[in-house]
XYZ file of C-alpha atoms in Angstrom:
125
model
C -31.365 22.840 -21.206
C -28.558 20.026 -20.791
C -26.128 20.176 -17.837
C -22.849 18.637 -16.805
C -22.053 17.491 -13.802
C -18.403 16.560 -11.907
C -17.827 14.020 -9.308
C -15.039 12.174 -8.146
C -13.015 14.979 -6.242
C -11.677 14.964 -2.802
C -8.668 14.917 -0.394
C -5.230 12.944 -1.179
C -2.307 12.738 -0.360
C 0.480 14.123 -2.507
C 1.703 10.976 -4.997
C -2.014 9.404 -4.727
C -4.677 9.157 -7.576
C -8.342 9.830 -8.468
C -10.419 9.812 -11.476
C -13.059 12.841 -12.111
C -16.062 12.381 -14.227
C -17.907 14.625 -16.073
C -21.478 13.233 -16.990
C -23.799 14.658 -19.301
C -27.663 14.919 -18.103
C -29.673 15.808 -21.023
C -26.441 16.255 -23.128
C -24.528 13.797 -25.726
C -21.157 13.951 -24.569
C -20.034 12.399 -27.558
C -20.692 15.443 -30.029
C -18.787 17.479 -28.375
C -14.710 17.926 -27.305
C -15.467 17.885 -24.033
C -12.490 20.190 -21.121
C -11.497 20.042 -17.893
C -10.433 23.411 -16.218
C -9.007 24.099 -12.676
C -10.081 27.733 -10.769
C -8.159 28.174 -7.510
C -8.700 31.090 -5.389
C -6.928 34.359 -6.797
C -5.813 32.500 -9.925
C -7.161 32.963 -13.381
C -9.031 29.676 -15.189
C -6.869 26.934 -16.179
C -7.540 24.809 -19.245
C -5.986 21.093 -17.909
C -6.933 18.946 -20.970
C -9.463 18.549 -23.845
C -10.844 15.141 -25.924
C -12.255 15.546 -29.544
C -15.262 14.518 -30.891
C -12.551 12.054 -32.536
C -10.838 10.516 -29.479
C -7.743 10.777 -30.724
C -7.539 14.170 -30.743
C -6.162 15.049 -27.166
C -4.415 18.142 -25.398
C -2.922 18.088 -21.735
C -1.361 21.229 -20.195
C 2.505 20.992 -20.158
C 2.029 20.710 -16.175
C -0.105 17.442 -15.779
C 1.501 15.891 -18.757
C 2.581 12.460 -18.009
C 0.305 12.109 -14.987
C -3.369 13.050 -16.150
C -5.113 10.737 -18.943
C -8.537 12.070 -20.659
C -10.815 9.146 -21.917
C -14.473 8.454 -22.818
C -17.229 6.267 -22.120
C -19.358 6.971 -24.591
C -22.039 4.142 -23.330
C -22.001 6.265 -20.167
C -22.130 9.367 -21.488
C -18.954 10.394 -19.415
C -15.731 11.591 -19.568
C -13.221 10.789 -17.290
C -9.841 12.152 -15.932
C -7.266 10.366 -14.379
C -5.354 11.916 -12.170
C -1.702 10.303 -10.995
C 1.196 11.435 -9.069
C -0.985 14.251 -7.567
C 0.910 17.459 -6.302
C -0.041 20.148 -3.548
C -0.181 22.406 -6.563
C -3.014 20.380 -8.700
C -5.359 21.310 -5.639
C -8.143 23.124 -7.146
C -12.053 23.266 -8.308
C -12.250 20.813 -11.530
C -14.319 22.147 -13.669
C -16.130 20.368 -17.040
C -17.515 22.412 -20.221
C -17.793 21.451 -23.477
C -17.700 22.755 -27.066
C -17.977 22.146 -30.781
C -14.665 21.828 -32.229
C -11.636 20.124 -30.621
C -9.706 23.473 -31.377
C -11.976 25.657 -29.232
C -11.470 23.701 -26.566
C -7.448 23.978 -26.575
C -8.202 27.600 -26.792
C -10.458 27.505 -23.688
C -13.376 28.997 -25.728
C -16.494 26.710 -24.549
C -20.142 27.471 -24.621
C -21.290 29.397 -22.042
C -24.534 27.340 -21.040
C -22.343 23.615 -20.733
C -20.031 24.139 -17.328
C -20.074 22.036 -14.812
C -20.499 23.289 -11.161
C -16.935 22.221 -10.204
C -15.749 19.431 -8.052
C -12.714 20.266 -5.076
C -9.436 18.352 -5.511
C -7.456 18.721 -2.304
C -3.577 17.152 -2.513
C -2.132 17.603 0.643
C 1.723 17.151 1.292
């Protein structure tokens, strides 16, 4: 079946920026609300922020509010995140999944067979 794949991660320094994508290969992006997640070490699975099949539907955890910005390309089958202000603490494996319904996705309740293997986001300080 389909797949999605991350790219875009890597080491910054804390207050820099990067932009993850999350491409679909052999997937429509675009009829699905589409998450990003973040899995440290040790930590439980963090939903970070969700799009709707509508793009204006859009969730961001209380922590990256402000700083991280969820858009599509639909052309590109992608979906990006942009990442400002980056913090020690946003360090992490980004993950991408996706789902039917916008409200799953705020829920953290994605299909099983669309995740992304992860990309590493390193903030240093």
């Amino acid at each position: 079946q389909g797949r999605l794949v991350e790219s875009g991660g890597g080491l910054v320094h804390a207050g820099g920026s990067l932009r993850l994508s999350c491409a679909g290969s052999g997937v429509t992006l675009d009829n699905y609300a589409i998450g990003w997640f973040r899995q440290a070490p040790g930590k439980e699975r963090e939903g970070v922020s969700c799009i709707g099949t509508n793009e204006e539907n859009t969730y961001y955890t209380d922590s990256v509010k402000g700083r991280f910005t969820i858009s599509r390309d639909r052309a590109k089958n992608l979906v990006y995140l942009q990442m400002n202000n980056l913090k020690p603490e946003d360090t992490s494996v980004y993950l991408c999944a996706a789902v039917e319904l916008f409200n799953l996705c705020v829920r953290g309740e994605m299909r099983d067979d669309y995740w992304g293997q992860g990309t590493q986001i390193t903030v240093s300080s």
